[in-house]
Coordinates of C-alpha atoms and ligand atoms in Angstrom, one line a residue:
X1 CA 26.6 -26.7 27.0
X2 CA 27.1 -26.6 23.2
X3 CA 23.4 -26.4 22.8
X4 CA 23.1 -23.6 25.2
X5 CA 26.0 -21.7 23.6
X6 CA 24.3 -22.1 20.2
X7 CA 21.1 -20.9 21.8
X8 CA 22.8 -17.8 23.2
X9 CA 24.5 -17.0 19.9
X10 CA 21.3 -17.3 18.0
X11 CA 19.5 -15.2 20.5
X12 CA 22.2 -12.6 20.6
X13 CA 22.3 -12.6 16.8
X14 CA 18.6 -12.0 16.6
X15 CA 18.8 -9.3 19.2
X16 CA 21.6 -7.7 17.4
X17 CA 19.7 -7.9 14.2
X18 CA 16.7 -6.4 15.9
X19 CA 18.9 -3.7 17.4
X20 CA 20.3 -2.8 14.0
X21 CA 17.1 -2.9 12.2
X22 CA 15.4 -0.7 14.8
X23 CA 18.2 1.8 14.5
X24 CA 18.0 1.7 10.7
X25 CA 14.3 2.2 10.9
X26 CA 14.7 5.2 13.2
X27 CA 17.4 6.7 11.0
X28 CA 15.4 6.2 7.8
X29 CA 12.2 7.6 9.3
X30 CA 14.1 10.7 10.5
X31 CA 15.5 10.9 7.0
X32 CA 12.1 10.6 5.4
X33 CA 10.8 13.3 7.7
X34 CA 13.6 15.6 6.8
X35 CA 13.1 14.8 3.1
X36 CA 9.4 15.6 3.3
X37 CA 10.2 18.8 5.2
X38 CA 12.8 19.7 2.6
X39 CA 10.2 19.3 -0.2
X40 CA 7.9 21.6 1.7
X41 CA 10.7 24.1 2.3
X42 CA 11.4 24.3 -1.4
X43 CA 7.7 24.9 -2.1
X44 CA 7.4 27.5 0.6
X45 CA 10.6 29.4 -0.1
X46 CA 12.2 28.6 3.1
X47 CA 15.6 28.2 1.4
X48 CA 17.8 31.2 1.3
X49 CA 21.2 32.0 -0.1
X50 CA 23.8 33.5 2.2
X51 CA 27.0 35.1 0.8
X52 CA 30.4 35.1 2.3
X53 CA 33.0 37.6 1.1
X54 CA 36.2 36.7 -0.6
X55 CA 39.0 39.2 -0.3
X56 CA 42.3 40.2 -1.8
X57 CA 44.7 39.9 1.1
X58 CA 47.1 42.5 -0.3
X59 CA 44.6 45.3 -0.9
X60 CA 41.7 44.3 1.4
X61 CA 39.3 44.6 -1.6
X62 CA 36.3 42.3 -1.8
X63 CA 36.7 40.4 -5.1
X64 CA 33.8 38.0 -4.8
X65 CA 31.6 35.9 -2.6
X66 CA 30.5 32.4 -2.2
X67 CA 26.8 31.6 -2.2
X68 CA 25.9 29.2 0.6
X69 CA 22.5 27.6 1.2
X70 CA 20.6 28.1 4.4
X71 CA 17.2 26.6 5.4
X72 CA 15.1 28.8 7.7
X73 CA 12.9 26.6 9.7
X74 CA 10.6 27.6 12.5
X75 CA 12.9 25.6 14.8
X76 CA 15.8 27.7 13.6
X77 CA 18.4 27.7 10.9
X78 CA 19.5 24.4 9.4
X79 CA 23.0 24.3 8.1
X80 CA 23.8 22.5 4.8
X81 CA 25.7 19.7 6.5
X82 CA 22.3 18.3 7.6
X83 CA 20.2 18.8 4.5
X84 CA 22.6 18.7 1.5
X85 CA 23.4 15.0 1.9
X86 CA 19.7 14.2 1.9
X87 CA 19.1 16.5 -1.0
X88 CA 21.8 14.7 -2.9
X89 CA 20.6 11.2 -2.1
X90 CA 17.0 12.0 -3.1
X91 CA 17.9 14.0 -6.2
X92 CA 16.3 17.1 -4.7
X93 CA 19.7 18.9 -5.1
X94 CA 19.1 19.2 -8.8
X95 CA 16.1 21.6 -8.3
X96 CA 17.7 23.2 -5.3
X97 CA 20.9 23.7 -7.3
X98 CA 19.1 25.4 -10.1
X99 CA 17.3 27.7 -7.7
X100 CA 20.6 28.6 -6.1
X101 CA 22.2 29.2 -9.4
X102 CA 19.4 31.5 -10.5
X103 CA 19.5 33.5 -7.3
X104 CA 23.3 33.8 -7.3
X105 CA 23.2 35.1 -10.9
X106 CA 20.5 37.6 -10.0
X107 CA 22.6 38.8 -7.1
X108 CA 25.7 39.0 -9.2
X109 CA 23.9 41.2 -11.8
X110 CA 22.8 43.6 -9.0
X111 CA 26.2 43.8 -7.4
X112 CA 28.2 44.2 -10.6
X113 CA 26.2 47.2 -11.9
X114 CA 28.5 50.1 -12.2
X115 CA 31.5 48.3 -10.8
X116 CA 34.9 48.6 -12.3
X117 CA 36.3 45.2 -11.4
X118 CA 34.0 42.3 -11.7
X119 CA 32.7 40.7 -8.5
X120 CA 32.5 37.0 -8.9
X121 CA 29.8 35.0 -7.1
X122 CA 30.8 31.4 -6.5
X123 CA 28.1 28.7 -6.7
X124 CA 28.6 25.2 -5.3
X125 CA 27.7 22.4 -7.7
X126 CA 27.1 18.8 -6.5
X127 CA 28.2 15.8 -8.5
X128 CA 24.6 14.8 -8.8
X129 CA 23.9 17.8 -10.9
X130 CA 26.4 16.7 -13.5
X131 CA 24.7 13.3 -13.8
X132 CA 21.1 14.1 -13.7
X133 CA 20.2 16.7 -16.2
X134 CA 21.7 18.9 -18.9
X135 CA 23.6 21.2 -16.5
X136 CA 25.4 23.0 -19.3
X137 CA 22.1 24.0 -20.9
X138 CA 20.7 25.0 -17.6
X139 CA 23.7 27.3 -16.8
X140 CA 23.6 28.8 -20.2
X141 CA 19.9 29.5 -20.0
X142 CA 20.2 31.0 -16.6
X143 CA 23.0 33.4 -17.7
X144 CA 20.9 34.5 -20.6
X145 CA 17.7 34.9 -18.5
X146 CA 19.4 36.9 -15.8
X147 CA 21.7 38.8 -18.1
X148 CA 24.6 37.7 -16.0
X149 CA 28.0 37.9 -17.6
X150 CA 30.1 34.7 -17.3
X151 CA 32.9 36.6 -15.5
X152 CA 30.5 37.4 -12.7
X153 CA 30.1 33.7 -11.9
X154 CA 32.3 30.9 -10.6
X155 CA 31.4 27.2 -10.3
X156 CA 32.8 25.3 -7.3
X157 CA 33.2 21.6 -7.8
X158 CA 34.9 18.9 -5.7
X159 CA 37.7 16.6 -6.5
X160 CA 35.4 13.6 -6.3
X161 CA 33.7 14.8 -9.5
X162 CA 37.0 14.4 -11.3
X163 CA 37.8 11.0 -9.8
X164 CA 36.3 8.7 -12.4
X165 CA 38.0 10.1 -15.4
X166 CA 34.7 10.6 -17.1
X167 CA 34.5 12.0 -20.6
X168 CA 31.1 13.3 -19.9
X169 CA 32.3 15.5 -17.0
X170 CA 35.3 16.6 -19.1
X171 CA 33.1 17.7 -21.9
X172 CA 30.8 19.6 -19.6
X173 CA 33.7 21.4 -17.9
X174 CA 35.1 22.3 -21.3
X175 CA 31.8 23.8 -22.2
X176 CA 31.8 25.9 -19.1
X177 CA 35.3 27.0 -19.8
X178 CA 34.4 28.0 -23.3
X179 CA 31.5 30.0 -21.9
X180 CA 34.1 32.0 -19.9
X181 CA 33.1 30.6 -16.5
X182 CA 35.7 30.1 -13.8
X183 CA 35.9 26.6 -12.2
X184 CA 37.2 26.2 -8.7
X185 CA 38.2 23.0 -7.0
X186 CA 36.6 23.2 -3.5
X187 CA 38.1 21.6 -0.4
X188 CA 41.3 21.0 -2.3
X189 CA 43.6 18.4 -0.8
X190 CA 40.8 16.4 1.0
X191 CA 39.7 14.3 -2.0
X192 CA 42.5 11.7 -2.1
X193 CA 42.7 12.1 -5.8
X194 CA 45.7 12.2 -8.1
X195 CA 46.9 15.7 -9.0
X196 CA 47.0 14.8 -12.7
X197 CA 43.4 15.9 -13.1
X198 CA 44.6 19.5 -12.8
X199 CA 46.2 19.0 -16.2
X200 CA 43.3 17.1 -17.8
X201 CA 40.4 19.3 -16.7
X202 CA 40.0 23.0 -17.5
X203 CA 40.3 24.2 -13.9
X204 CA 40.9 27.9 -13.1
X205 CA 41.2 27.9 -9.3
X206 CA 42.0 25.7 -6.4
X207 CA 40.5 26.4 -3.0
X208 CA 42.7 25.3 -0.1
X209 CA 40.5 23.4 2.4
X210 CA 39.9 24.9 5.8
X211 CA 41.4 21.8 7.5
X212 CA 44.9 22.9 6.2
X213 CA 44.4 26.6 6.9
X214 CA 43.2 26.0 10.5
X215 CA 46.5 24.6 11.7
X216 CA 48.9 26.7 9.6
X217 CA 50.2 28.6 12.7
X218 CA 51.0 25.6 14.9
X219 CA 51.4 22.5 12.8
X220 CA 54.5 22.4 10.8
X221 CA 53.3 19.7 8.4
X222 CA 50.1 21.5 7.6
X223 CA 52.0 24.7 6.9
X224 CA 54.3 22.7 4.6
X225 CA 51.3 21.2 2.8
X226 CA 49.9 24.6 2.2
X227 CA 53.2 25.8 0.8
X228 CA 53.2 22.9 -1.5
X229 CA 49.7 23.6 -2.7
X230 CA 50.7 27.2 -3.4
X231 CA 53.6 26.0 -5.4
X232 CA 51.4 23.7 -7.5
X233 CA 49.0 26.5 -8.2
X234 CA 51.8 28.8 -9.3
X235 CA 53.4 26.2 -11.4
X236 CA 50.2 25.4 -13.2
X237 CA 49.1 29.0 -13.4
X238 CA 46.0 28.5 -11.3
X239 CA 44.3 31.0 -9.1
X240 CA 44.4 30.3 -5.4
X241 CA 42.0 30.9 -2.6
X242 CA 42.2 29.8 1.0
X243 CA 39.0 29.0 2.9
X244 CA 38.4 29.2 6.6
X245 CA 40.8 32.1 7.4
X246 CA 40.0 33.1 11.0
X247 CA 43.1 34.9 12.2
X248 CA 45.6 37.6 11.1
X249 CA 48.3 35.1 11.7
X250 CA 46.9 32.7 9.1
X251 CA 46.3 35.6 6.7
X252 CA 49.9 36.8 7.0
X253 CA 51.3 33.3 6.5
X254 CA 49.2 32.9 3.3
X255 CA 50.1 36.2 1.9
X256 CA 53.8 35.8 2.7
X257 CA 53.8 32.5 0.8
X258 CA 52.0 33.7 -2.2
X259 CA 48.3 33.0 -1.6
X260 CA 46.5 36.3 -2.2
X261 CA 42.8 35.5 -1.9
X262 CA 41.0 34.4 1.2
X263 CA 37.6 33.6 2.6
X264 CA 36.8 33.1 6.2
X265 CA 35.3 34.5 9.4
X266 CA 38.1 37.0 9.7
X267 CA 36.6 38.9 6.8
X268 CA 32.9 37.9 7.4
X269 CA 30.6 35.0 8.0
X270 CA 28.1 34.0 5.4
X271 CA 25.4 36.7 5.5
X272 CA 22.0 37.4 3.8
X273 CA 22.2 39.1 0.5
X274 CA 21.0 42.5 1.9
X275 CA 23.7 42.4 4.6
X276 CA 26.4 41.5 2.1
X277 CA 25.3 44.4 -0.1
X278 CA 25.8 46.8 2.8
X279 CA 29.1 45.2 3.6
X280 CA 30.1 45.7 -0.1
X281 CA 29.1 49.4 -0.1
X282 CA 30.9 50.2 3.2
X283 CA 34.1 48.5 2.2
X284 CA 34.1 50.2 -1.2
X285 CA 33.6 53.5 0.6
X286 CA 36.6 52.8 2.8
X287 CA 38.8 51.9 -0.2
X288 CA 37.9 55.1 -2.1
Ligands
C2E1 P1 32.0 24.6 1.3 O1 31.6 24.9 -0.1 O2 33.4 24.1 1.5 O3 31.8 26.0 2.0 C1 32.6 26.5 3.0 C2 32.0 26.2 4.4 O4 33.0 26.7 5.4 C3 30.7 27.0 4.7 O5 29.9 26.2 5.5 C4 31.3 28.2 5.4 O6 30.3 28.8 6.3 C5 32.4 27.6 6.2 N1 33.4 28.6 6.6 C6 33.9 29.6 5.9 N2 34.8 30.3 6.5 C7 34.9 29.7 7.7 C8 35.8 30.0 8.9 O7 36.6 30.9 8.9 N3 35.6 29.2 9.9 C9 34.8 28.1 9.9 N4 34.7 27.4 11.0 N5 34.0 27.8 8.9 C10 34.0 28.6 7.8 P2 28.4 26.0 5.3 O8 27.8 27.3 4.8 O9 27.8 25.3 6.5 O10 28.3 25.0 4.1 C11 28.8 23.7 4.2 C12 28.9 23.0 2.9 O11 27.6 22.8 2.3 C13 29.6 23.7 1.8 O12 31.0 23.6 2.0 C14 29.1 23.1 0.5 O13 29.8 21.9 0.3 C15 27.7 22.7 0.9 N6 26.8 23.7 0.3 C16 26.4 24.9 0.7 N7 25.6 25.5 -0.2 C17 25.5 24.7 -1.2 C18 24.8 24.7 -2.5 O14 24.2 25.7 -2.9 N8 24.9 23.6 -3.3 C19 25.7 22.6 -3.0 N9 25.7 21.5 -3.8 N10 26.3 22.5 -1.8 C20 26.3 23.5 -0.9
MG2 MG1 32.2 25.8 -1.7
MG3 MG1 35.2 24.5 0.6
MG4 MG1 34.1 22.5 2.8

């Protein structure tokens, strides 16, 4: 009996191993296919930046937009959730990120021409971009090349970048700050990190994550957390923006509790640059 149990365990073990290794192989070959396709996409200009409006809740004015990557494949649009992680793992995000920055700056220059109040375009930066190359030099060169003013650009980073208390990151953020660039903490509240980084790093804005905004209206604890985030921002003199605003009810709550800026489907989904431009023109016309 013991022998047979041993035999079964071994057999099972081996089967398990085969099962896992087969699954791993399938997953990594899918990944490799996606990676190869992503490389082709970069070469053939299949990546596109979409822009989602950011609005002042009190006046309805569009004060900026967030640049969000899209990948137009023949099979349809691929959202960033599928390709950004691969781009990050493979390091392709460095090139993609530079491309996104360049395009965002070019758009910002177009849209700010003849405007009274600056319109800020927010660009997402992944942690990998801070490690791999001289990001500060790249940003500086891109601003010069496109003639984009620093006040037309905003850099979005995540809390995870600030986790490891790195001097390197601190120096880079200080340089951005000295250049006049705004720095926003994306997905604020989801990163499990200590709030003390808000003091140590030159941050200008916190962006309340969609997961908190979503349940404002019917979850008391979420609503309280949002209120606490708003207090923190006010106390530290930080700008605030709420992401993922989908209903009037959410917008009213935010405004009533002191969060003035919002981004979400209520005001517009991410859209191609040309469509955003029309949106901008028509909304300016309404305000005048
Ligand atoms: P994120 O930076 O937090 O961007 C906000 C995401 O929330 C976007 O998803 C946006 O479409 C979505 N969103 C905005 N308002 C609403 C709403 O009212 N309801 C709902 N359900 N969703 C809303 P998207 O475009 O799929 O981007 C996903 C993530 O991919 C981004 O999250 C960002 O982390 C990453 N990403 C996008 N573009 C870039 C990029 O150029 N570079 C880097 N490093 N990451 C990027
Ligand atoms: Mg973002
Ligand atoms: Mg976000
Ligand atoms: Mg997010």
